[in-house]
Amino acid sequence: MCINCCQVIYSQFGLAIHQNNHQARHRFVEWAQNEIAVVPDFHKRILFSDEAHFWLNGYVNKQNCRIWSEANPQVYVETLLPQEILTVWGALCAGGIIGPYFFKNDEGHNELWFQQDGATCHIARATIDLLKDTFGDRLIPRFGPVNWPPRSCDLTSLDYFLWGYVKSLVYADKPQTLDHLEDNIRRVIADIRP
């Protein structure tokens, strides 16, 4: 299969990358290359972040699953009755994995760049305002100081690797409580080496 022929098919939406997305992705890469030309270790200053849902019953939410294909594989999406879940935030940067973070108080200003994808809650005005208070103009979201190209999960190492890997291991001992599931998530992430 030709990698240049492939497109990301979002399993939950059946959306492919469109021509406008390629242009946005190209502008983003040019911006990043220009930054690297000025500061050679610039790529080490980007904080890639995302969150994922972990269902107590072991269900794997397809939100973080991507399918590479030349055509839409016609994947169906299951609908489940409400279950107990944990929503976990994590990030990757040159220094390793940050997290897991279970939405506890986290403050501080730094010189890192903060990246997040274009999920609706990520680009809400209140979210962007909060991030600007913390990171100033060092933001890489959609509609931010540096625009994150839409439908670019392959540029986000959390969607592309971390969440799927963690989900493949945390259910091995069939956790029965959210505390047990949280402990498993912490353990699996702590065991990941650079």
JSON list of N, CA and C in Angstrom, two decimals, residues 39-100:
[
{"chain": "A", "resi": 39, "resn": "VAL", "atom": "N", "xyz": [15.72, 27.73, 16.21]},
{"chain": "A", "resi": 39, "resn": "VAL", "atom": "CA", "xyz": [16.05, 27.06, 17.48]},
{"chain": "A", "resi": 39, "resn": "VAL", "atom": "C", "xyz": [16.12, 25.57, 17.18]},
{"chain": "A", "resi": 40, "resn": "PRO", "atom": "N", "xyz": [17.33, 25.01, 16.97]},
{"chain": "A", "resi": 40, "resn": "PRO", "atom": "CA", "xyz": [17.47, 23.62, 16.53]},
{"chain": "A", "resi": 40, "resn": "PRO", "atom": "C", "xyz": [16.76, 22.58, 17.40]},
{"chain": "A", "resi": 41, "resn": "ASP", "atom": "N", "xyz": [16.63, 22.84, 18.69]},
{"chain": "A", "resi": 41, "resn": "ASP", "atom": "CA", "xyz": [15.93, 21.86, 19.53]},
{"chain": "A", "resi": 41, "resn": "ASP", "atom": "C", "xyz": [14.46, 22.24, 19.76]},
{"chain": "A", "resi": 42, "resn": "PHE", "atom": "N", "xyz": [13.91, 23.05, 18.86]},
{"chain": "A", "resi": 42, "resn": "PHE", "atom": "CA", "xyz": [12.52, 23.49, 19.00]},
{"chain": "A", "resi": 42, "resn": "PHE", "atom": "C", "xyz": [11.55, 22.32, 19.17]},
{"chain": "A", "resi": 43, "resn": "HIS", "atom": "N", "xyz": [11.78, 21.25, 18.40]},
{"chain": "A", "resi": 43, "resn": "HIS", "atom": "CA", "xyz": [10.87, 20.10, 18.47]},
{"chain": "A", "resi": 43, "resn": "HIS", "atom": "C", "xyz": [10.84, 19.50, 19.87]},
{"chain": "A", "resi": 44, "resn": "LYS", "atom": "N", "xyz": [11.87, 19.72, 20.66]},
{"chain": "A", "resi": 44, "resn": "LYS", "atom": "CA", "xyz": [11.91, 19.20, 22.03]},
{"chain": "A", "resi": 44, "resn": "LYS", "atom": "C", "xyz": [11.10, 20.07, 22.98]},
{"chain": "A", "resi": 45, "resn": "ARG", "atom": "N", "xyz": [10.61, 21.20, 22.51]},
{"chain": "A", "resi": 45, "resn": "ARG", "atom": "CA", "xyz": [9.87, 22.12, 23.36]},
{"chain": "A", "resi": 45, "resn": "ARG", "atom": "C", "xyz": [8.36, 22.03, 23.14]},
{"chain": "A", "resi": 46, "resn": "ILE", "atom": "N", "xyz": [7.93, 21.12, 22.30]},
{"chain": "A", "resi": 46, "resn": "ILE", "atom": "CA", "xyz": [6.49, 20.96, 22.04]},
{"chain": "A", "resi": 46, "resn": "ILE", "atom": "C", "xyz": [5.93, 19.92, 22.99]},
{"chain": "A", "resi": 47, "resn": "LEU", "atom": "N", "xyz": [4.83, 20.25, 23.60]},
{"chain": "A", "resi": 47, "resn": "LEU", "atom": "CA", "xyz": [4.14, 19.35, 24.50]},
{"chain": "A", "resi": 47, "resn": "LEU", "atom": "C", "xyz": [2.89, 18.85, 23.77]},
{"chain": "A", "resi": 48, "resn": "PHE", "atom": "N", "xyz": [2.91, 17.59, 23.30]},
{"chain": "A", "resi": 48, "resn": "PHE", "atom": "CA", "xyz": [1.76, 17.00, 22.63]},
{"chain": "A", "resi": 48, "resn": "PHE", "atom": "C", "xyz": [0.83, 16.44, 23.70]},
{"chain": "A", "resi": 49, "resn": "SER", "atom": "N", "xyz": [-0.43, 16.82, 23.67]},
{"chain": "A", "resi": 49, "resn": "SER", "atom": "CA", "xyz": [-1.32, 16.38, 24.74]},
{"chain": "A", "resi": 49, "resn": "SER", "atom": "C", "xyz": [-2.66, 15.89, 24.19]},
{"chain": "A", "resi": 50, "resn": "ASP", "atom": "N", "xyz": [-3.31, 15.07, 24.99]},
{"chain": "A", "resi": 50, "resn": "ASP", "atom": "CA", "xyz": [-4.64, 14.58, 24.64]},
{"chain": "A", "resi": 50, "resn": "ASP", "atom": "C", "xyz": [-5.22, 13.88, 25.86]},
{"chain": "A", "resi": 51, "resn": "GLU", "atom": "N", "xyz": [-6.49, 13.59, 25.78]},
{"chain": "A", "resi": 51, "resn": "GLU", "atom": "CA", "xyz": [-7.14, 12.82, 26.83]},
{"chain": "A", "resi": 51, "resn": "GLU", "atom": "C", "xyz": [-7.78, 11.60, 26.20]},
{"chain": "A", "resi": 52, "resn": "ALA", "atom": "N", "xyz": [-8.05, 10.61, 27.04]},
{"chain": "A", "resi": 52, "resn": "ALA", "atom": "CA", "xyz": [-8.72, 9.39, 26.58]},
{"chain": "A", "resi": 52, "resn": "ALA", "atom": "C", "xyz": [-9.65, 8.90, 27.66]},
{"chain": "A", "resi": 53, "resn": "HIS", "atom": "N", "xyz": [-10.69, 8.20, 27.25]},
{"chain": "A", "resi": 53, "resn": "HIS", "atom": "CA", "xyz": [-11.63, 7.59, 28.19]},
{"chain": "A", "resi": 53, "resn": "HIS", "atom": "C", "xyz": [-11.24, 6.13, 28.40]},
{"chain": "A", "resi": 54, "resn": "PHE", "atom": "N", "xyz": [-11.25, 5.71, 29.65]},
{"chain": "A", "resi": 54, "resn": "PHE", "atom": "CA", "xyz": [-11.02, 4.32, 30.01]},
{"chain": "A", "resi": 54, "resn": "PHE", "atom": "C", "xyz": [-12.28, 3.82, 30.70]},
{"chain": "A", "resi": 55, "resn": "TRP", "atom": "N", "xyz": [-12.96, 2.86, 30.08]},
{"chain": "A", "resi": 55, "resn": "TRP", "atom": "CA", "xyz": [-14.20, 2.31, 30.61]},
{"chain": "A", "resi": 55, "resn": "TRP", "atom": "C", "xyz": [-13.86, 1.18, 31.57]},
{"chain": "A", "resi": 56, "resn": "LEU", "atom": "N", "xyz": [-14.54, 1.16, 32.70]},
{"chain": "A", "resi": 56, "resn": "LEU", "atom": "CA", "xyz": [-14.28, 0.14, 33.72]},
{"chain": "A", "resi": 56, "resn": "LEU", "atom": "C", "xyz": [-14.51, -1.26, 33.17]},
{"chain": "A", "resi": 57, "resn": "ASN", "atom": "N", "xyz": [-15.49, -1.42, 32.27]},
{"chain": "A", "resi": 57, "resn": "ASN", "atom": "CA", "xyz": [-15.82, -2.76, 31.75]},
{"chain": "A", "resi": 57, "resn": "ASN", "atom": "C", "xyz": [-14.89, -3.22, 30.63]},
{"chain": "A", "resi": 58, "resn": "GLY", "atom": "N", "xyz": [-13.85, -2.42, 30.32]},
{"chain": "A", "resi": 58, "resn": "GLY", "atom": "CA", "xyz": [-12.88, -2.83, 29.31]},
{"chain": "A", "resi": 58, "resn": "GLY", "atom": "C", "xyz": [-13.21, -2.41, 27.90]},
{"chain": "A", "resi": 59, "resn": "TYR", "atom": "N", "xyz": [-14.37, -1.78, 27.69]},
{"chain": "A", "resi": 59, "resn": "TYR", "atom": "CA", "xyz": [-14.74, -1.29, 26.36]},
{"chain": "A", "resi": 59, "resn": "TYR", "atom": "C", "xyz": [-13.69, -0.28, 25.89]},
{"chain": "A", "resi": 60, "resn": "VAL", "atom": "N", "xyz": [-13.27, -0.38, 24.64]},
{"chain": "A", "resi": 60, "resn": "VAL", "atom": "CA", "xyz": [-12.31, 0.56, 24.08]},
{"chain": "A", "resi": 60, "resn": "VAL", "atom": "C", "xyz": [-13.05, 1.53, 23.20]},
{"chain": "A", "resi": 61, "resn": "ASN", "atom": "N", "xyz": [-13.11, 2.79, 23.65]},
{"chain": "A", "resi": 61, "resn": "ASN", "atom": "CA", "xyz": [-13.77, 3.86, 22.92]},
{"chain": "A", "resi": 61, "resn": "ASN", "atom": "C", "xyz": [-13.00, 4.11, 21.62]},
{"chain": "A", "resi": 62, "resn": "LYS", "atom": "N", "xyz": [-13.68, 4.08, 20.50]},
{"chain": "A", "resi": 62, "resn": "LYS", "atom": "CA", "xyz": [-13.03, 4.25, 19.20]},
{"chain": "A", "resi": 62, "resn": "LYS", "atom": "C", "xyz": [-12.60, 5.68, 18.94]},
{"chain": "A", "resi": 63, "resn": "GLN", "atom": "N", "xyz": [-12.87, 6.61, 19.86]},
{"chain": "A", "resi": 63, "resn": "GLN", "atom": "CA", "xyz": [-12.45, 8.00, 19.71]},
{"chain": "A", "resi": 63, "resn": "GLN", "atom": "C", "xyz": [-10.96, 8.10, 19.41]},
{"chain": "A", "resi": 64, "resn": "ASN", "atom": "N", "xyz": [-10.16, 7.24, 20.04]},
{"chain": "A", "resi": 64, "resn": "ASN", "atom": "CA", "xyz": [-8.72, 7.33, 19.88]},
{"chain": "A", "resi": 64, "resn": "ASN", "atom": "C", "xyz": [-8.16, 6.31, 18.89]},
{"chain": "A", "resi": 65, "resn": "CYS", "atom": "N", "xyz": [-9.03, 5.69, 18.09]},
{"chain": "A", "resi": 65, "resn": "CYS", "atom": "CA", "xyz": [-8.57, 4.70, 17.11]},
{"chain": "A", "resi": 65, "resn": "CYS", "atom": "C", "xyz": [-8.60, 5.32, 15.72]},
{"chain": "A", "resi": 66, "resn": "ARG", "atom": "N", "xyz": [-7.56, 5.10, 14.95]},
{"chain": "A", "resi": 66, "resn": "ARG", "atom": "CA", "xyz": [-7.49, 5.60, 13.59]},
{"chain": "A", "resi": 66, "resn": "ARG", "atom": "C", "xyz": [-7.22, 4.44, 12.65]},
{"chain": "A", "resi": 67, "resn": "ILE", "atom": "N", "xyz": [-7.79, 4.49, 11.47]},
{"chain": "A", "resi": 67, "resn": "ILE", "atom": "CA", "xyz": [-7.62, 3.44, 10.48]},
{"chain": "A", "resi": 67, "resn": "ILE", "atom": "C", "xyz": [-6.99, 4.07, 9.24]},
{"chain": "A", "resi": 68, "resn": "TRP", "atom": "N", "xyz": [-5.83, 3.54, 8.81]},
{"chain": "A", "resi": 68, "resn": "TRP", "atom": "CA", "xyz": [-5.19, 4.01, 7.58]},
{"chain": "A", "resi": 68, "resn": "TRP", "atom": "C", "xyz": [-5.67, 3.14, 6.43]},
{"chain": "A", "resi": 69, "resn": "SER", "atom": "N", "xyz": [-6.21, 3.75, 5.41]},
{"chain": "A", "resi": 69, "resn": "SER", "atom": "CA", "xyz": [-6.75, 2.98, 4.30]},
{"chain": "A", "resi": 69, "resn": "SER", "atom": "C", "xyz": [-6.85, 3.86, 3.06]},
{"chain": "A", "resi": 70, "resn": "GLU", "atom": "N", "xyz": [-6.85, 3.21, 1.90]},
{"chain": "A", "resi": 70, "resn": "GLU", "atom": "CA", "xyz": [-7.05, 3.94, 0.67]},
{"chain": "A", "resi": 70, "resn": "GLU", "atom": "C", "xyz": [-8.52, 4.25, 0.44]},
{"chain": "A", "resi": 71, "resn": "ALA", "atom": "N", "xyz": [-9.40, 3.56, 1.15]},
{"chain": "A", "resi": 71, "resn": "ALA", "atom": "CA", "xyz": [-10.84, 3.78, 1.03]},
{"chain": "A", "resi": 71, "resn": "ALA", "atom": "C", "xyz": [-11.47, 3.62, 2.41]},
{"chain": "A", "resi": 72, "resn": "ASN", "atom": "N", "xyz": [-12.66, 4.18, 2.57]},
{"chain": "A", "resi": 72, "resn": "ASN", "atom": "CA", "xyz": [-13.37, 4.06, 3.83]},
{"chain": "A", "resi": 72, "resn": "ASN", "atom": "C", "xyz": [-13.68, 2.59, 4.10]},
{"chain": "A", "resi": 73, "resn": "PRO", "atom": "N", "xyz": [-13.21, 2.03, 5.22]},
{"chain": "A", "resi": 73, "resn": "PRO", "atom": "CA", "xyz": [-13.43, 0.61, 5.49]},
{"chain": "A", "resi": 73, "resn": "PRO", "atom": "C", "xyz": [-14.84, 0.29, 6.01]},
{"chain": "A", "resi": 74, "resn": "GLN", "atom": "N", "xyz": [-15.71, 1.29, 6.06]},
{"chain": "A", "resi": 74, "resn": "GLN", "atom": "CA", "xyz": [-17.10, 1.09, 6.49]},
{"chain": "A", "resi": 74, "resn": "GLN", "atom": "C", "xyz": [-17.19, 0.49, 7.90]},
{"chain": "A", "resi": 75, "resn": "VAL", "atom": "N", "xyz": [-16.43, 1.06, 8.82]},
{"chain": "A", "resi": 75, "resn": "VAL", "atom": "CA", "xyz": [-16.42, 0.59, 10.21]},
{"chain": "A", "resi": 75, "resn": "VAL", "atom": "C", "xyz": [-17.68, 1.07, 10.90]},
{"chain": "A", "resi": 76, "resn": "TYR", "atom": "N", "xyz": [-18.29, 0.20, 11.68]},
{"chain": "A", "resi": 76, "resn": "TYR", "atom": "CA", "xyz": [-19.46, 0.60, 12.45]},
{"chain": "A", "resi": 76, "resn": "TYR", "atom": "C", "xyz": [-19.05, 1.02, 13.85]},
{"chain": "A", "resi": 77, "resn": "VAL", "atom": "N", "xyz": [-19.90, 1.80, 14.50]},
{"chain": "A", "resi": 77, "resn": "VAL", "atom": "CA", "xyz": [-19.62, 2.30, 15.84]},
{"chain": "A", "resi": 77, "resn": "VAL", "atom": "C", "xyz": [-20.65, 1.73, 16.79]},
{"chain": "A", "resi": 78, "resn": "GLU", "atom": "N", "xyz": [-20.17, 1.08, 17.87]},
{"chain": "A", "resi": 78, "resn": "GLU", "atom": "CA", "xyz": [-21.07, 0.52, 18.86]},
{"chain": "A", "resi": 78, "resn": "GLU", "atom": "C", "xyz": [-21.60, 1.63, 19.76]},
{"chain": "A", "resi": 79, "resn": "THR", "atom": "N", "xyz": [-22.81, 1.44, 20.26]},
{"chain": "A", "resi": 79, "resn": "THR", "atom": "CA", "xyz": [-23.37, 2.34, 21.26]},
{"chain": "A", "resi": 79, "resn": "THR", "atom": "C", "xyz": [-23.61, 1.53, 22.51]},
{"chain": "A", "resi": 80, "resn": "LEU", "atom": "N", "xyz": [-23.03, 1.98, 23.62]},
{"chain": "A", "resi": 80, "resn": "LEU", "atom": "CA", "xyz": [-23.17, 1.26, 24.87]},
{"chain": "A", "resi": 80, "resn": "LEU", "atom": "C", "xyz": [-24.03, 2.04, 25.84]},
{"chain": "A", "resi": 81, "resn": "LEU", "atom": "N", "xyz": [-24.62, 1.31, 26.78]},
{"chain": "A", "resi": 81, "resn": "LEU", "atom": "CA", "xyz": [-25.30, 1.97, 27.87]},
{"chain": "A", "resi": 81, "resn": "LEU", "atom": "C", "xyz": [-24.25, 2.65, 28.73]},
{"chain": "A", "resi": 82, "resn": "PRO", "atom": "N", "xyz": [-24.62, 3.72, 29.44]},
{"chain": "A", "resi": 82, "resn": "PRO", "atom": "CA", "xyz": [-23.63, 4.42, 30.26]},
{"chain": "A", "resi": 82, "resn": "PRO", "atom": "C", "xyz": [-22.92, 3.47, 31.23]},
{"chain": "A", "resi": 83, "resn": "GLN", "atom": "N", "xyz": [-21.62, 3.62, 31.35]},
{"chain": "A", "resi": 83, "resn": "GLN", "atom": "CA", "xyz": [-20.78, 2.83, 32.24]},
{"chain": "A", "resi": 83, "resn": "GLN", "atom": "C", "xyz": [-19.88, 3.79, 33.02]},
{"chain": "A", "resi": 84, "resn": "GLU", "atom": "N", "xyz": [-19.23, 3.29, 34.05]},
{"chain": "A", "resi": 84, "resn": "GLU", "atom": "CA", "xyz": [-18.26, 4.10, 34.77]},
{"chain": "A", "resi": 84, "resn": "GLU", "atom": "C", "xyz": [-17.00, 4.22, 33.93]},
{"chain": "A", "resi": 85, "resn": "ILE", "atom": "N", "xyz": [-16.48, 5.45, 33.85]},
{"chain": "A", "resi": 85, "resn": "ILE", "atom": "CA", "xyz": [-15.27, 5.69, 33.07]},
{"chain": "A", "resi": 85, "resn": "ILE", "atom": "C", "xyz": [-14.34, 6.62, 33.82]},
{"chain": "A", "resi": 86, "resn": "LEU", "atom": "N", "xyz": [-13.07, 6.57, 33.42]},
{"chain": "A", "resi": 86, "resn": "LEU", "atom": "CA", "xyz": [-12.08, 7.55, 33.85]},
{"chain": "A", "resi": 86, "resn": "LEU", "atom": "C", "xyz": [-11.64, 8.30, 32.60]},
{"chain": "A", "resi": 87, "resn": "THR", "atom": "N", "xyz": [-11.56, 9.61, 32.70]},
{"chain": "A", "resi": 87, "resn": "THR", "atom": "CA", "xyz": [-11.00, 10.40, 31.63]},
{"chain": "A", "resi": 87, "resn": "THR", "atom": "C", "xyz": [-9.60, 10.81, 32.08]},
{"chain": "A", "resi": 88, "resn": "VAL", "atom": "N", "xyz": [-8.62, 10.46, 31.26]},
{"chain": "A", "resi": 88, "resn": "VAL", "atom": "CA", "xyz": [-7.21, 10.65, 31.64]},
{"chain": "A", "resi": 88, "resn": "VAL", "atom": "C", "xyz": [-6.55, 11.56, 30.62]},
{"chain": "A", "resi": 89, "resn": "TRP", "atom": "N", "xyz": [-5.78, 12.51, 31.11]},
{"chain": "A", "resi": 89, "resn": "TRP", "atom": "CA", "xyz": [-5.00, 13.39, 30.25]},
{"chain": "A", "resi": 89, "resn": "TRP", "atom": "C", "xyz": [-3.54, 12.98, 30.33]},
{"chain": "A", "resi": 90, "resn": "GLY", "atom": "N", "xyz": [-2.85, 13.09, 29.21]},
{"chain": "A", "resi": 90, "resn": "GLY", "atom": "CA", "xyz": [-1.43, 12.80, 29.19]},
{"chain": "A", "resi": 90, "resn": "GLY", "atom": "C", "xyz": [-0.77, 13.64, 28.12]},
{"chain": "A", "resi": 91, "resn": "ALA", "atom": "N", "xyz": [0.54, 13.69, 28.19]},
{"chain": "A", "resi": 91, "resn": "ALA", "atom": "CA", "xyz": [1.29, 14.46, 27.20]},
{"chain": "A", "resi": 91, "resn": "ALA", "atom": "C", "xyz": [2.62, 13.77, 26.94]},
{"chain": "A", "resi": 92, "resn": "LEU", "atom": "N", "xyz": [3.14, 14.02, 25.75]},
{"chain": "A", "resi": 92, "resn": "LEU", "atom": "CA", "xyz": [4.48, 13.54, 25.38]},
{"chain": "A", "resi": 92, "resn": "LEU", "atom": "C", "xyz": [5.31, 14.75, 24.98]},
{"chain": "A", "resi": 93, "resn": "CYS", "atom": "N", "xyz": [6.56, 14.73, 25.40]},
{"chain": "A", "resi": 93, "resn": "CYS", "atom": "CA", "xyz": [7.52, 15.73, 24.96]},
{"chain": "A", "resi": 93, "resn": "CYS", "atom": "C", "xyz": [8.88, 15.06, 24.94]},
{"chain": "A", "resi": 94, "resn": "ALA", "atom": "N", "xyz": [9.91, 15.80, 24.59]},
{"chain": "A", "resi": 94, "resn": "ALA", "atom": "CA", "xyz": [11.24, 15.21, 24.49]},
{"chain": "A", "resi": 94, "resn": "ALA", "atom": "C", "xyz": [11.70, 14.60, 25.81]},
{"chain": "A", "resi": 95, "resn": "GLY", "atom": "N", "xyz": [11.22, 15.13, 26.92]},
{"chain": "A", "resi": 95, "resn": "GLY", "atom": "CA", "xyz": [11.61, 14.62, 28.23]},
{"chain": "A", "resi": 95, "resn": "GLY", "atom": "C", "xyz": [10.89, 13.35, 28.65]},
{"chain": "A", "resi": 96, "resn": "GLY", "atom": "N", "xyz": [9.91, 12.92, 27.87]},
{"chain": "A", "resi": 96, "resn": "GLY", "atom": "CA", "xyz": [9.17, 11.71, 28.19]},
{"chain": "A", "resi": 96, "resn": "GLY", "atom": "C", "xyz": [7.68, 11.95, 28.30]},
{"chain": "A", "resi": 97, "resn": "ILE", "atom": "N", "xyz": [7.02, 11.10, 29.07]},
{"chain": "A", "resi": 97, "resn": "ILE", "atom": "CA", "xyz": [5.57, 11.17, 29.23]},
{"chain": "A", "resi": 97, "resn": "ILE", "atom": "C", "xyz": [5.24, 12.00, 30.45]},
{"chain": "A", "resi": 98, "resn": "ILE", "atom": "N", "xyz": [4.29, 12.87, 30.32]},
{"chain": "A", "resi": 98, "resn": "ILE", "atom": "CA", "xyz": [3.77, 13.63, 31.45]},
{"chain": "A", "resi": 98, "resn": "ILE", "atom": "C", "xyz": [2.39, 13.08, 31.74]},
{"chain": "A", "resi": 99, "resn": "GLY", "atom": "N", "xyz": [2.19, 12.64, 32.95]},
{"chain": "A", "resi": 99, "resn": "GLY", "atom": "CA", "xyz": [0.91, 12.06, 33.30]},
{"chain": "A", "resi": 99, "resn": "GLY", "atom": "C", "xyz": [1.10, 10.64, 33.76]},
{"chain": "A", "resi": 100, "resn": "PRO", "atom": "N", "xyz": [0.04, 9.92, 33.98]},
{"chain": "A", "resi": 100, "resn": "PRO", "atom": "CA", "xyz": [-1.34, 10.31, 33.68]},
{"chain": "A", "resi": 100, "resn": "PRO", "atom": "C", "xyz": [-1.82, 11.40, 34.63]}
]
